Coordinates of C-alpha atoms and ligand atoms in Angstrom, one line a residue:
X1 CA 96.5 55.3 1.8
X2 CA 93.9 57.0 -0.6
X3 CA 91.1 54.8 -1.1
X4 CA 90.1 53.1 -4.3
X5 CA 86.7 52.7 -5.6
X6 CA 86.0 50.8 -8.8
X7 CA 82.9 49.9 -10.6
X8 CA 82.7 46.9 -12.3
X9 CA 79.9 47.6 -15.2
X10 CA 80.0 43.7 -16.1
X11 CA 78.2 42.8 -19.3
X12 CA 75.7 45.8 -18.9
X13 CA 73.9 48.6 -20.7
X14 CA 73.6 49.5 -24.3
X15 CA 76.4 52.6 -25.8
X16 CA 74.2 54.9 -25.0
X17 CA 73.9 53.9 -21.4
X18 CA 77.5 53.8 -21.0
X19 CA 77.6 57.6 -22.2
X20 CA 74.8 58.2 -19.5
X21 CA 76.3 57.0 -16.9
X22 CA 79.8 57.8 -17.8
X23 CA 77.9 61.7 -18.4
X24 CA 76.6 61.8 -14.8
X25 CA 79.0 60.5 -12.8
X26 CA 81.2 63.3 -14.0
X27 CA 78.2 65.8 -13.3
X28 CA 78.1 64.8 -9.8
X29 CA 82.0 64.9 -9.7
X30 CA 82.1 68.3 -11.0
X31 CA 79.9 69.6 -7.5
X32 CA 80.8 67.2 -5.4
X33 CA 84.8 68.0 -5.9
X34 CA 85.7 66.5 -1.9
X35 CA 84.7 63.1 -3.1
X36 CA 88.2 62.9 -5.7
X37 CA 90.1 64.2 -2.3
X38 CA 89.2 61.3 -0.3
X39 CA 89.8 58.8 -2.9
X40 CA 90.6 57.3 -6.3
X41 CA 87.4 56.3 -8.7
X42 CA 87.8 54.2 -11.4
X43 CA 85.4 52.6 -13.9
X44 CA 85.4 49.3 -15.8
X45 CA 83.0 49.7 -18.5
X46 CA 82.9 46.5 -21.0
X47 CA 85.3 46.8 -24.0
X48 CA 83.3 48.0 -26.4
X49 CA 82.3 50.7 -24.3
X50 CA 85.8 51.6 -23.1
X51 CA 86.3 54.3 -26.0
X52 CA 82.6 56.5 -25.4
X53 CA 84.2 56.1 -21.7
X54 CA 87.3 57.4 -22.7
X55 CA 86.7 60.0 -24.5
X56 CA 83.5 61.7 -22.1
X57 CA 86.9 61.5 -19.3
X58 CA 89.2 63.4 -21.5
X59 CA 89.8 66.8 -19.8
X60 CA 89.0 64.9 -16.6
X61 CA 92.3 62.6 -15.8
X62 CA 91.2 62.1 -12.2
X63 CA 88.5 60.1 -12.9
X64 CA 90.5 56.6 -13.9
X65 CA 89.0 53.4 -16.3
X66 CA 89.9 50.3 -16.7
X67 CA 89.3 47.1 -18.5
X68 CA 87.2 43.9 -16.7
X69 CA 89.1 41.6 -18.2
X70 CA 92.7 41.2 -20.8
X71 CA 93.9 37.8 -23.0
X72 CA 96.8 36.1 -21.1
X73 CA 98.5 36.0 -24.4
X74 CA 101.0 39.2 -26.0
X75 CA 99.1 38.8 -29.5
X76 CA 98.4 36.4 -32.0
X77 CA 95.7 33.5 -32.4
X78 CA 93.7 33.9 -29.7
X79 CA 90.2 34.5 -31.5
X80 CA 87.6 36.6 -29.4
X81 CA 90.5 38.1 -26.8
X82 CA 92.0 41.6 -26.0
X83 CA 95.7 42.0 -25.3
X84 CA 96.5 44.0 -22.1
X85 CA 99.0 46.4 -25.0
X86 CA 95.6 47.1 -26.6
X87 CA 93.7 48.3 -23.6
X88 CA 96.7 50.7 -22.8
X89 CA 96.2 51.5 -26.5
X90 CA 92.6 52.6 -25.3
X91 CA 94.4 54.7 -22.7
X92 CA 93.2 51.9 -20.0
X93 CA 95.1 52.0 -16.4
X94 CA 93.9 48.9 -14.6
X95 CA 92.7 45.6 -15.4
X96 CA 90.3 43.1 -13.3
X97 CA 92.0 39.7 -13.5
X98 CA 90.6 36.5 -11.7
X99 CA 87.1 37.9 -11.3
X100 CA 84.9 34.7 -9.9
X101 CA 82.8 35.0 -12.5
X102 CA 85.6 34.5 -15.2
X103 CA 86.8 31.8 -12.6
X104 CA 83.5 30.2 -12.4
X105 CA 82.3 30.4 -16.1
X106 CA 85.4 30.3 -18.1
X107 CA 87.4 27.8 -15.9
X108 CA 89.9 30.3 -15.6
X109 CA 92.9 28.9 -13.4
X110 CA 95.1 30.6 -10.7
X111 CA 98.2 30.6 -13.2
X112 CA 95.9 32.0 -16.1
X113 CA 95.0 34.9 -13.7
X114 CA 99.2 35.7 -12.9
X115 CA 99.9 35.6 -16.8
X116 CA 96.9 38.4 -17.4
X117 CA 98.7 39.6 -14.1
X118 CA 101.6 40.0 -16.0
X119 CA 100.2 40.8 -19.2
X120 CA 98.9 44.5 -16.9
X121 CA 102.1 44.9 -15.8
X122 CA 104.0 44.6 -18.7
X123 CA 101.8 47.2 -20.5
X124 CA 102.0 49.4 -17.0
X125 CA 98.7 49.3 -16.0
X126 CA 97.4 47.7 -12.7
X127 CA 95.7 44.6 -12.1
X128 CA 93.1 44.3 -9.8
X129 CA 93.4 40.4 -9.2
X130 CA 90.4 39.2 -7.1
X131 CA 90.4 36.4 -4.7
X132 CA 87.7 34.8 -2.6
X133 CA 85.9 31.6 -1.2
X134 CA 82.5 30.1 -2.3
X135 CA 79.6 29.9 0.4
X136 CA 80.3 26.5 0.7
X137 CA 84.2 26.4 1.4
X138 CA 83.5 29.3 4.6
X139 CA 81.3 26.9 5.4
X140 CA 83.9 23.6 5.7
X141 CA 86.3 26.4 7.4
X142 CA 88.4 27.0 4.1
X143 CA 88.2 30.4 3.4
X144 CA 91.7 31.1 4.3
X145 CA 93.3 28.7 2.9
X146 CA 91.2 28.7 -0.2
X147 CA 92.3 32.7 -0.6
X148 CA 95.9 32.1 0.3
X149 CA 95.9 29.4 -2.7
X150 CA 95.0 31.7 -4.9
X151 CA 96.9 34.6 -3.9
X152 CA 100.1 32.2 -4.3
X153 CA 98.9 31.3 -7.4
X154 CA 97.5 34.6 -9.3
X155 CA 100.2 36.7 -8.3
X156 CA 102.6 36.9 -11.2
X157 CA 106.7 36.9 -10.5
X158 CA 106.9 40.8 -9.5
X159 CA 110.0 43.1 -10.2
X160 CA 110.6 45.5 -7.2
X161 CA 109.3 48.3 -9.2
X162 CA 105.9 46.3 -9.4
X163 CA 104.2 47.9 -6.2
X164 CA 101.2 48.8 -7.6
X165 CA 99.1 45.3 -8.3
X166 CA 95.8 45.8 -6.4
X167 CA 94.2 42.4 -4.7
X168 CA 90.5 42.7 -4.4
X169 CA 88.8 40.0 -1.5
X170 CA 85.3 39.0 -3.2
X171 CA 83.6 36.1 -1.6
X172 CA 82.0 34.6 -4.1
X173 CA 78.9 34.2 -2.1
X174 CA 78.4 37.9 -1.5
X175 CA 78.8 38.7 -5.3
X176 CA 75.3 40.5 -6.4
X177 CA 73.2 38.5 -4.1
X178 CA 73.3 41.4 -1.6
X179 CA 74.7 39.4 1.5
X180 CA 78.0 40.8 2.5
X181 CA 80.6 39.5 4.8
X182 CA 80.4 40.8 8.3
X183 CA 82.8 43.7 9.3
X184 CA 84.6 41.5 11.7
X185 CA 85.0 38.5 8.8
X186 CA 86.2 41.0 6.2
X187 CA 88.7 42.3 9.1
X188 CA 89.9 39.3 9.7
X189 CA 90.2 38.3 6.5
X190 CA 91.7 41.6 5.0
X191 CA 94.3 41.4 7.5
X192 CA 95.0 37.9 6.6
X193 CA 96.2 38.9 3.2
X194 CA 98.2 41.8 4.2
X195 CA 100.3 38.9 6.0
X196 CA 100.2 36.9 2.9
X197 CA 101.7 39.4 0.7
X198 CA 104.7 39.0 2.3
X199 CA 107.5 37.6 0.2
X200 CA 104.9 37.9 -2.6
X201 CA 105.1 41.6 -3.4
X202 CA 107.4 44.1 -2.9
X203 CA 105.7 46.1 -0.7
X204 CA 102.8 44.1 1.1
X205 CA 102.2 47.6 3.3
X206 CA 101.8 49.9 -0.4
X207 CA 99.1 46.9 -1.9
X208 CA 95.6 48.6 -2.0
X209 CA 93.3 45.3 -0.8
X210 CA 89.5 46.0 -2.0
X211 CA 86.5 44.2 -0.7
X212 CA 83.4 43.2 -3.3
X213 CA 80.5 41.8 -2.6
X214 CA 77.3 43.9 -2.5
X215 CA 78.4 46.7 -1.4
X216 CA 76.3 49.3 -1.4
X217 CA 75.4 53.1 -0.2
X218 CA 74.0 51.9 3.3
X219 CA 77.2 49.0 4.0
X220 CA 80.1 51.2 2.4
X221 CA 81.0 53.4 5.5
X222 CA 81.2 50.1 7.6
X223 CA 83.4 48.4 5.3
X224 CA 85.4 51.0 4.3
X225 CA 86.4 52.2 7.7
X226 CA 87.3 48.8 8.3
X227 CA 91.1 48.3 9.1
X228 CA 93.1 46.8 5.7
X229 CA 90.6 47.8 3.6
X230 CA 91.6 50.2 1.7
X231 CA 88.4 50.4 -1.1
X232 CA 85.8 48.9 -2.4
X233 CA 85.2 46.5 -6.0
X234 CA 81.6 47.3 -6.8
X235 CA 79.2 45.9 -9.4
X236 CA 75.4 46.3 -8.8
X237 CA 75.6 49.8 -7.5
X238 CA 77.9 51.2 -10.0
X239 CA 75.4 50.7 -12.3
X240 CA 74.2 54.3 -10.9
X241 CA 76.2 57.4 -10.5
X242 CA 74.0 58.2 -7.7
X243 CA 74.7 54.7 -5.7
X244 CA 78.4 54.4 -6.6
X245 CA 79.1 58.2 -5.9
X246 CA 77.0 57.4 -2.4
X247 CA 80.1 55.1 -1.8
X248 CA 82.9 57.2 -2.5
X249 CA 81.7 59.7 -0.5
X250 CA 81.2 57.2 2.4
X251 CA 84.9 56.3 1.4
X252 CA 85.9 59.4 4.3
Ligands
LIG1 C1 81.6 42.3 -8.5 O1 81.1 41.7 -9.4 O2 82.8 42.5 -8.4 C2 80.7 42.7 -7.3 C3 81.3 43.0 -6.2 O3 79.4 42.7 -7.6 P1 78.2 43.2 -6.6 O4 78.7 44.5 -6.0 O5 77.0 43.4 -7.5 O6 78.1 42.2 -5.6

């Protein structure tokens, strides 16, 4: 299965950072043509940013963006959110859902997450719905059960054409505090949730499982040579061509 590397630009960077970035990762692309063979790269810039995104990508369809977040709503009164049928307006093709951040600071609940789930899917683009346990529940011995929870509940009702929703495993602790899970833990852990997709999707083997949690130019090779994980959800070192290109390339 071809990799997957996504950046998740969070709540960074003015425009004309966005076009910088956006500018050079394409530059070091355009040289560096191997890294594309090896594996998908994707962007999530914030909303505002997605159309100077979109249109420094047109001409280059292989390099894919996406959206960090969508409402859980079709349309109507929801002040302040954007519908999933207004990113694919914007040309979007995936969507982070369930991030731990939107989780942790918006109260956002499993079946919240399934409905912007479904929302994606609806408007055929993928969701990247993230899953993962707090320092404090791997402590107590929960982490699997805390992820399976969550899995069961921020996977929407798929139709067997729906084999394209991506599941990224972020423990919460490892989020942009540069500790990362060890090889052996993510193993474990990544092979757990293949076994949990069973029943849930139509084709737990197809499901593209990411890991986040500071990953970066030095760890990638590692974790991404580790079995059932099949790409990486990074935040931090996105936030430079040079870092997040560093990754892909590692992604061999
Ligand atoms: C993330 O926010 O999804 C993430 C993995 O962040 P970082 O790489 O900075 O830990």
């Amino acid at each position: 299965m071809k990799k997957l590397i996504a950046g998740n630009w969070k709540m960074n960077g003015s425009m004309e950072n966005a076009r910088a970035l956006i500018a050079n990762i394409i530059n070091r692309l355009e040289t560096d043509e191997d890294v594309l063979k090896k594996c998908d790269i994707l962007v999530c810039p914030p909303f505002l940013h997605i159309p100077a995104v979109r249109h420094a990508i047109y001409g280059f369809p292989e390099l894919r963006f996406g959206a960090q977040d969508c409402s859980a709503y079709e349309n109507g009164a929801h002040t302040g959110d954007v519908s999933a049928s207004m990113l694919r307006d914007s040309s979007c093709s995936y969507v982070i859902v369930g991030h731990s951040e939107r989780r942790q600071y918006q109260g956002e609940s499993d079946a919240t997450v399934a409905q912007k789930a479904a929302q994606a899917l609806k408007n055929d683009m993928v969701p990247i719905i993230c899953v993962g346990e707090t320092e404090e529940e791997r402590e107590k011995g929960l982490a699997q059960e805390i992820v399976d929870a969550q899995l069961a509940g921020s996977i929407p009702a798929l139709e067997p054409f729906h084999d394209i929703v991506v599941i990224a495993y972020e423990p919460v602790w490892a989020i942009g505090t540069g500790k990362t899970a060890s090889v052996d833990d993510v193993a474990e852990m990544h092979g757990f949730i293949r076994e949990q997709l069973d029943g849930k999707v139509p084709a737990p083997e197809k499901v593209r499982i990411l890991y986040g949690g500071s990953m970066k130019p030095e760890n990638a090779g590692e974790l991404l040579s580790t079995e059932n994980v099949d790409g990486g959800l990074i935040g931090g070192a996105s936030l430079s061509a040079e870092s997040f290109l560093a990754i892909a390339r590692a992604a061999g």
